[in-house]
mmCIF file of C-alpha atoms in Angstrom:
data_model
loop_
_atom_site.group_PDB
_atom_site.id
_atom_site.type_symbol
_atom_site.label_atom_id
_atom_site.label_comp_id
_atom_site.label_asym_id
_atom_site.label_seq_id
_atom_site.Cartn_x
_atom_site.Cartn_y
_atom_site.Cartn_z
ATOM 1 C CA MET A 98 156.793 156.917 113.205
ATOM 2 C CA THR A 99 154.273 155.333 110.843
ATOM 3 C CA PHE A 100 150.975 153.801 111.919
ATOM 4 C CA ASP A 101 149.102 150.946 110.230
ATOM 5 C CA ILE A 102 145.659 152.567 110.010
ATOM 6 C CA ASP A 103 144.095 149.664 108.081
ATOM 7 C CA LYS A 104 145.135 147.224 110.781
ATOM 8 C CA ARG A 105 143.757 149.530 113.457
ATOM 9 C CA LEU A 106 140.443 149.877 111.621
ATOM 10 C CA GLN A 107 140.086 146.130 111.243
ATOM 11 C CA HIS A 108 140.891 145.497 114.890
ATOM 12 C CA ALA A 109 138.725 148.344 116.198
ATOM 13 C CA SER A 110 135.782 147.045 114.144
ATOM 14 C CA GLN A 111 136.042 143.708 115.922
ATOM 15 C CA VAL A 112 136.524 145.327 119.315
ATOM 16 C CA ILE A 113 133.542 147.666 119.035
ATOM 17 C CA ARG A 114 131.239 144.788 118.126
ATOM 18 C CA GLU A 115 132.499 142.836 121.119
ATOM 19 C CA ALA A 116 131.960 145.884 123.324
ATOM 20 C CA GLY A 117 128.485 146.382 121.903
ATOM 21 C CA LYS A 118 127.616 142.778 122.685
ATOM 22 C CA LEU A 119 128.732 143.303 126.289
ATOM 23 C CA ALA A 120 126.753 146.541 126.603
ATOM 24 C CA ARG A 121 123.695 144.942 125.002
ATOM 25 C CA GLY A 122 123.851 142.132 127.550
ATOM 26 C CA PHE A 123 123.741 144.626 130.414
ATOM 27 C CA PHE A 124 120.950 146.522 128.620
ATOM 28 C CA ASP A 125 118.801 143.410 128.286
ATOM 29 C CA ASN A 126 119.267 142.677 132.019
ATOM 30 C CA ARG A 127 119.248 146.266 133.269
ATOM 31 C CA SER A 128 117.057 145.493 136.300
ATOM 32 C CA GLU A 129 120.285 144.195 137.864
ATOM 33 C CA LEU A 130 122.434 147.095 136.659
ATOM 34 C CA VAL A 131 124.269 149.284 139.179
ATOM 35 C CA VAL A 132 123.593 152.930 138.264
ATOM 36 C CA LYS A 133 125.058 156.065 139.861
ATOM 37 C CA LEU A 134 124.736 159.801 139.286
ATOM 38 C CA LYS A 135 127.767 161.922 138.339
ATOM 39 C CA GLY A 136 125.592 165.051 138.345
ATOM 40 C CA VAL A 137 122.086 166.228 137.587
ATOM 41 C CA GLN A 138 120.611 163.826 134.987
ATOM 42 C CA ASP A 139 124.161 162.557 134.362
ATOM 43 C CA PHE A 140 124.038 158.798 134.787
ATOM 44 C CA VAL A 141 126.873 156.304 134.817
ATOM 45 C CA SER A 142 126.467 152.567 135.110
ATOM 46 C CA GLN A 143 128.481 149.443 135.666
ATOM 47 C CA ALA A 144 128.041 148.836 131.942
ATOM 48 C CA ASP A 145 129.840 152.086 131.036
ATOM 49 C CA ALA A 146 132.904 151.181 133.085
ATOM 50 C CA GLU A 147 133.120 147.547 132.008
ATOM 51 C CA THR A 148 132.563 148.376 128.346
ATOM 52 C CA GLU A 149 135.291 151.018 128.386
ATOM 53 C CA ASP A 150 137.666 148.643 130.176
ATOM 54 C CA LEU A 151 137.049 145.950 127.566
ATOM 55 C CA ILE A 152 137.719 148.342 124.681
ATOM 56 C CA ALA A 153 140.875 149.731 126.271
ATOM 57 C CA SER A 154 142.185 146.271 127.093
ATOM 58 C CA ARG A 155 141.645 144.957 123.573
ATOM 59 C CA LEU A 156 143.153 148.015 121.895
ATOM 60 C CA LEU A 157 146.206 148.172 124.143
ATOM 61 C CA GLY A 158 146.639 144.423 123.830
ATOM 62 C CA GLU A 159 147.121 144.856 120.084
ATOM 63 C CA PHE A 160 148.699 148.327 120.075
ATOM 64 C CA PRO A 161 150.468 148.680 123.438
ATOM 65 C CA HIS A 162 152.155 151.997 122.632
ATOM 66 C CA ASP A 163 148.943 153.807 121.654
ATOM 67 C CA GLY A 164 147.198 156.067 124.147
ATOM 68 C CA ILE A 165 143.639 155.822 125.459
ATOM 69 C CA LEU A 166 141.259 158.629 126.406
ATOM 70 C CA GLY A 167 137.957 157.355 127.782
ATOM 71 C CA GLU A 168 134.918 159.104 129.169
ATOM 72 C CA GLU A 169 134.916 157.093 132.399
ATOM 73 C CA ARG A 170 138.591 156.259 133.059
ATOM 74 C CA GLY A 171 140.335 159.281 131.562
ATOM 75 C CA ARG A 172 143.765 159.140 129.957
ATOM 76 C CA ARG A 173 146.041 156.120 130.141
ATOM 77 C CA GLY A 174 149.141 154.835 128.392
ATOM 78 C CA GLY A 175 150.612 156.122 125.192
ATOM 79 C CA ASP A 176 154.140 156.992 124.132
ATOM 80 C CA THR A 177 153.289 157.726 120.481
ATOM 81 C CA ASP A 178 151.089 160.180 118.579
ATOM 82 C CA ALA A 179 148.220 157.682 118.289
ATOM 83 C CA LEU A 180 145.323 158.231 120.682
ATOM 84 C CA TRP A 181 142.115 156.201 120.907
ATOM 85 C CA VAL A 182 139.131 158.206 122.192
ATOM 86 C CA ILE A 183 136.319 156.093 123.640
ATOM 87 C CA ASP A 184 132.704 156.674 124.586
ATOM 88 C CA PRO A 185 131.620 153.288 125.956
ATOM 89 C CA ILE A 186 127.913 154.173 126.009
ATOM 90 C CA ASP A 187 126.731 157.415 124.446
ATOM 91 C CA GLY A 188 123.193 157.907 125.688
ATOM 92 C CA THR A 189 123.472 156.385 129.156
ATOM 93 C CA ALA A 190 120.319 158.170 130.358
ATOM 94 C CA ASN A 191 118.396 156.369 127.615
ATOM 95 C CA TYR A 192 120.242 153.131 128.278
ATOM 96 C CA VAL A 193 119.354 152.881 131.966
ATOM 97 C CA ARG A 194 115.684 153.634 131.181
ATOM 98 C CA GLY A 195 115.426 150.945 128.534
ATOM 99 C CA LEU A 196 115.253 153.365 125.602
ATOM 100 C CA PRO A 197 117.076 152.024 122.517
ATOM 101 C CA TYR A 198 118.855 155.278 121.580
ATOM 102 C CA TRP A 199 122.454 154.627 122.605
ATOM 103 C CA CYS A 200 125.662 153.514 120.948
ATOM 104 C CA VAL A 201 129.331 152.659 121.471
ATOM 105 C CA ALA A 202 131.948 154.881 119.836
ATOM 106 C CA ILE A 203 135.683 154.774 119.145
ATOM 107 C CA ALA A 204 137.802 157.380 117.370
ATOM 108 C CA LEU A 205 141.504 157.299 116.554
ATOM 109 C CA MET A 206 143.562 160.470 116.437
ATOM 110 C CA VAL A 207 147.069 160.465 114.988
ATOM 111 C CA GLN A 208 149.156 163.616 115.350
ATOM 112 C CA GLY A 209 146.036 165.568 116.192
ATOM 113 C CA ARG A 210 143.925 164.440 113.213
ATOM 114 C CA ILE A 211 140.933 162.119 113.347
ATOM 115 C CA GLU A 212 141.950 159.073 111.302
ATOM 116 C CA LEU A 213 139.201 156.623 112.293
ATOM 117 C CA GLY A 214 135.655 156.931 113.555
ATOM 118 C CA LEU A 215 133.455 153.990 114.537
ATOM 119 C CA ILE A 216 129.929 154.098 115.954
ATOM 120 C CA TYR A 217 128.081 150.879 116.797
ATOM 121 C CA ASP A 218 124.317 150.853 117.319
ATOM 122 C CA ALA A 219 124.131 147.547 119.163
ATOM 123 C CA VAL A 220 120.320 147.520 119.297
ATOM 124 C CA SER A 221 119.982 147.702 115.503
ATOM 125 C CA ASP A 222 123.314 145.951 114.819
ATOM 126 C CA LYS A 223 124.520 148.816 112.624
ATOM 127 C CA LEU A 224 128.246 149.512 112.549
ATOM 128 C CA TYR A 225 129.213 152.879 111.085
ATOM 129 C CA THR A 226 132.867 153.255 110.114
ATOM 130 C CA ALA A 227 134.966 155.978 108.543
ATOM 131 C CA ARG A 228 138.623 156.326 107.684
ATOM 132 C CA ALA A 229 139.983 159.734 106.744
ATOM 133 C CA GLY A 230 140.088 160.033 102.970
ATOM 134 C CA HIS A 231 138.371 156.685 102.382
ATOM 135 C CA GLY A 232 134.647 157.348 102.803
ATOM 136 C CA ALA A 233 131.968 156.361 105.300
ATOM 137 C CA PHE A 234 130.142 153.057 105.601
ATOM 138 C CA CYS A 235 127.338 151.316 107.462
ATOM 139 C CA ASN A 236 127.803 147.564 107.776
ATOM 140 C CA GLY A 237 130.272 147.762 104.909
ATOM 141 C CA LYS A 238 128.036 149.681 102.496
ATOM 142 C CA PRO A 239 128.877 153.280 101.471
ATOM 143 C CA ILE A 240 126.720 156.018 102.969
ATOM 144 C CA SER A 241 126.327 159.707 102.206
ATOM 145 C CA VAL A 242 124.672 162.757 103.685
ATOM 146 C CA SER A 243 121.303 163.885 102.362
ATOM 147 C CA GLY A 244 120.890 166.090 99.334
ATOM 148 C CA MET A 245 118.612 168.500 101.175
ATOM 149 C CA GLN A 246 118.773 171.983 99.651
ATOM 150 C CA ARG A 247 116.242 173.948 101.668
ATOM 151 C CA PHE A 248 116.516 174.815 105.362
ATOM 152 C CA ASP A 249 112.743 175.171 105.663
ATOM 153 C CA GLN A 250 112.340 171.527 104.613
ATOM 154 C CA ALA A 251 115.207 170.131 106.668
ATOM 155 C CA CYS A 252 115.297 168.086 109.865
ATOM 156 C CA LEU A 253 118.312 168.356 112.179
ATOM 157 C CA GLY A 254 119.421 166.371 115.190
ATOM 158 C CA ILE A 255 119.882 168.576 118.251
ATOM 159 C CA GLY A 256 121.911 167.765 121.355
ATOM 160 C CA TYR A 257 121.628 169.163 124.861
ATOM 161 C CA GLY A 258 124.347 168.364 127.372
ATOM 162 C CA HIS A 259 124.203 167.757 131.113
ATOM 163 C CA GLY A 260 124.346 170.899 133.191
ATOM 164 C CA GLU A 261 123.821 173.253 130.265
ATOM 165 C CA ALA A 262 121.943 176.495 130.853
ATOM 166 C CA PRO A 263 118.457 176.178 129.340
ATOM 167 C CA GLY A 264 118.376 179.626 127.749
ATOM 168 C CA PRO A 265 120.837 179.105 124.863
ATOM 169 C CA HIS A 266 119.329 175.719 124.038
ATOM 170 C CA ALA A 267 115.820 177.184 124.031
ATOM 171 C CA LYS A 268 117.052 179.888 121.647
ATOM 172 C CA VAL A 269 118.361 177.223 119.274
ATOM 173 C CA ILE A 270 114.956 175.554 119.181
ATOM 174 C CA ASP A 271 113.159 178.892 118.754
ATOM 175 C CA ASN A 272 115.364 179.808 115.802
ATOM 176 C CA LEU A 273 114.917 176.424 114.144
ATOM 177 C CA LEU A 274 111.149 176.508 114.390
ATOM 178 C CA ALA A 275 110.987 180.130 113.275
ATOM 179 C CA ALA A 276 112.838 179.047 110.129
ATOM 180 C CA HIS A 277 110.418 176.080 109.683
ATOM 181 C CA CYS A 278 113.231 173.577 110.240
ATOM 182 C CA GLN A 279 112.252 170.432 112.130
ATOM 183 C CA TYR A 280 114.457 168.804 114.760
ATOM 184 C CA ARG A 281 114.892 165.542 116.648
ATOM 185 C CA ARG A 282 116.549 165.022 120.015
ATOM 186 C CA LEU A 283 117.312 161.391 120.856
ATOM 187 C CA GLY A 284 119.711 161.824 123.772
ATOM 188 C CA SER A 285 122.729 160.446 121.893
ATOM 189 C CA GLY A 286 124.671 162.958 119.832
ATOM 190 C CA LEU A 287 126.830 160.300 118.208
ATOM 191 C CA LEU A 288 123.800 158.323 117.089
ATOM 192 C CA LEU A 289 122.284 161.505 115.645
ATOM 193 C CA MET A 290 125.510 162.219 113.748
ATOM 194 C CA ALA A 291 125.473 158.681 112.363
ATOM 195 C CA LEU A 292 121.918 159.280 111.163
ATOM 196 C CA ALA A 293 123.059 162.527 109.545
ATOM 197 C CA ALA A 294 125.940 160.712 107.855
ATOM 198 C CA GLU A 295 123.562 158.228 106.238
ATOM 199 C CA GLY A 296 121.091 160.931 105.190
ATOM 200 C CA ALA A 297 118.248 160.101 107.563
ATOM 201 C CA LEU A 298 118.758 163.544 109.113
ATOM 202 C CA ASP A 299 120.106 166.622 107.370
ATOM 203 C CA GLY A 300 122.577 167.568 110.090
ATOM 204 C CA PHE A 301 123.340 167.892 113.778
ATOM 205 C CA TYR A 302 124.084 170.714 116.201
ATOM 206 C CA GLU A 303 125.040 170.888 119.872
ATOM 207 C CA LEU A 304 126.388 173.848 121.816
ATOM 208 C CA ARG A 305 129.049 171.963 123.811
ATOM 209 C CA MET A 306 130.472 168.484 123.301
ATOM 210 C CA LYS A 307 133.499 166.732 124.740
ATOM 211 C CA PRO A 308 135.902 164.814 122.494
ATOM 212 C CA TRP A 309 134.558 161.328 123.231
ATOM 213 C CA ASP A 310 131.054 162.588 122.387
ATOM 214 C CA ALA A 311 132.069 164.159 119.084
ATOM 215 C CA LEU A 312 135.144 162.864 117.248
ATOM 216 C CA ALA A 313 133.819 159.640 115.708
ATOM 217 C CA GLY A 314 130.675 161.378 114.492
ATOM 218 C CA LEU A 315 132.554 164.321 113.022
ATOM 219 C CA LEU A 316 134.734 162.089 110.863
ATOM 220 C CA LEU A 317 131.751 159.985 109.815
ATOM 221 C CA VAL A 318 129.849 163.038 108.547
ATOM 222 C CA ARG A 319 132.928 164.471 106.789
ATOM 223 C CA GLU A 320 133.633 161.198 105.016
ATOM 224 C CA ALA A 321 129.953 160.912 104.053
ATOM 225 C CA GLY A 322 130.297 164.214 102.197
ATOM 226 C CA GLY A 323 129.066 166.611 104.857
ATOM 227 C CA PHE A 324 130.471 169.844 106.244
ATOM 228 C CA THR A 325 131.468 170.226 109.900
ATOM 229 C CA ASN A 326 133.029 172.916 112.010
ATOM 230 C CA ASP A 327 136.742 172.752 112.812
ATOM 231 C CA TYR A 328 136.210 171.170 116.222
ATOM 232 C CA GLU A 329 139.739 169.873 116.782
ATOM 233 C CA GLY A 330 141.696 172.549 114.907
ATOM 234 C CA ARG A 331 143.045 174.207 118.063
ATOM 235 C CA GLY A 332 143.971 170.918 119.658
ATOM 236 C CA MET A 333 141.839 168.618 121.766
ATOM 237 C CA PRO A 334 139.074 170.793 123.256
ATOM 238 C CA GLN A 335 137.434 170.321 126.626
ATOM 239 C CA ALA A 336 133.990 171.135 125.253
ATOM 240 C CA GLU A 337 133.173 172.988 122.055
ATOM 241 C CA PRO A 338 130.213 173.444 119.698
ATOM 242 C CA VAL A 339 129.618 170.754 117.086
ATOM 243 C CA LEU A 340 127.930 171.471 113.772
ATOM 244 C CA ALA A 341 127.611 168.833 111.040
ATOM 245 C CA LEU A 342 125.446 169.497 107.987
ATOM 246 C CA THR A 343 124.742 168.462 104.450
ATOM 247 C CA PRO A 344 126.703 171.081 102.458
ATOM 248 C CA ALA A 345 123.824 173.110 101.014
ATOM 249 C CA LEU A 346 122.549 173.926 104.514
ATOM 250 C CA TRP A 347 125.770 175.471 105.855
ATOM 251 C CA ALA A 348 125.019 179.062 104.852
ATOM 252 C CA PRO A 349 121.253 178.909 105.562
ATOM 253 C CA PHE A 350 121.978 177.530 109.043
ATOM 254 C CA ALA A 351 124.350 180.395 109.823
ATOM 255 C CA GLN A 352 121.786 182.937 108.669
ATOM 256 C CA ALA A 353 118.786 181.412 110.429
ATOM 257 C CA MET A 354 120.585 180.627 113.676
ATOM 258 C CA ASN A 355 122.950 183.616 113.782
ATOM 259 C CA VAL A 356 125.778 181.129 114.366
ATOM 260 C CA THR A 357 129.113 181.271 112.549
ATOM 261 C CA LEU A 358 131.620 178.484 113.153
ATOM 262 C CA PRO A 359 134.918 177.857 111.320
ATOM 263 C CA LEU A 360 134.484 175.289 108.564
ATOM 264 C CA TYR A 361 136.733 172.236 108.840
ATOM 265 C CA SER A 362 139.392 171.863 106.184
ATOM 266 C CA ALA A 363 141.623 168.812 105.931
ATOM 267 C CA ALA A 364 144.411 171.116 104.769
ATOM 268 C CA ARG A 365 144.405 173.199 107.952
ATOM 269 C CA PRO A 366 147.266 172.280 110.332
ATOM 270 C CA VAL A 367 146.503 171.234 113.876
ATOM 271 C CA LYS A 368 148.323 172.810 116.788
ATOM 272 C CA LEU A 369 148.438 169.961 119.275
ATOM 273 C CA ARG A 370 149.793 166.473 118.853
ATOM 274 C CA ALA A 371 147.393 163.785 120.023
ATOM 275 C CA GLY A 372 150.091 162.127 122.079
ATOM 276 C CA ASN A 373 150.392 165.267 124.199
ATOM 277 C CA VAL A 374 146.703 165.602 125.108
#
């Protein structure tokens, strides 16, 4: 079965802007927002659920045989190898506090490969898009990773997930600072990966990320000319490390951090069809 990726990109670009407008409306009136806790420091709001429902409804309305995997609602539909992976609000803890570091994200996997990645920063009205083999863009203009050559002059985005043990994360920070590498932690891994893709940061690292937190950003960095680890190579993971860097920093990162992850290659076959996730 063939899939019209261009049509899906065009439609998803419209949908994510509509979803961002909805989420921004809740954000601007957050004093009335219903917020719950899924776990320690793990917030979920009415906005998360309604934004995901809007995205799923619009995508399935246009592509009724595609599948949906969302952070809040889980898996639904799908009798083909096309799977949309949705994070309605990445950075909910920021969102409910009124901090502007959050975004909406959509990725499309076809037969286990990431074909589309979209990240919308609704506060700044910046839409990042990538299609496999066609480059990365912000509001329609091409973007690329930084040309940073030296790890001791670099600045990386760092993520830290809910419920993670503090020790390994503290070790990451210790190693970075010992190597004179700066870091930023905004509370939205996808937003940090978008910033890496456009060269504002020199890369991103997090010890454990789920698919909806990672896929759109991974494709964006790859299509912007960066290197990433082979996150999805063994099929759709539950939670795996994510590393995305400007190419010259790949080896210095491994040496400084004592971390070796398999480098993504578009030629490497995947072992799990997206429709079977």
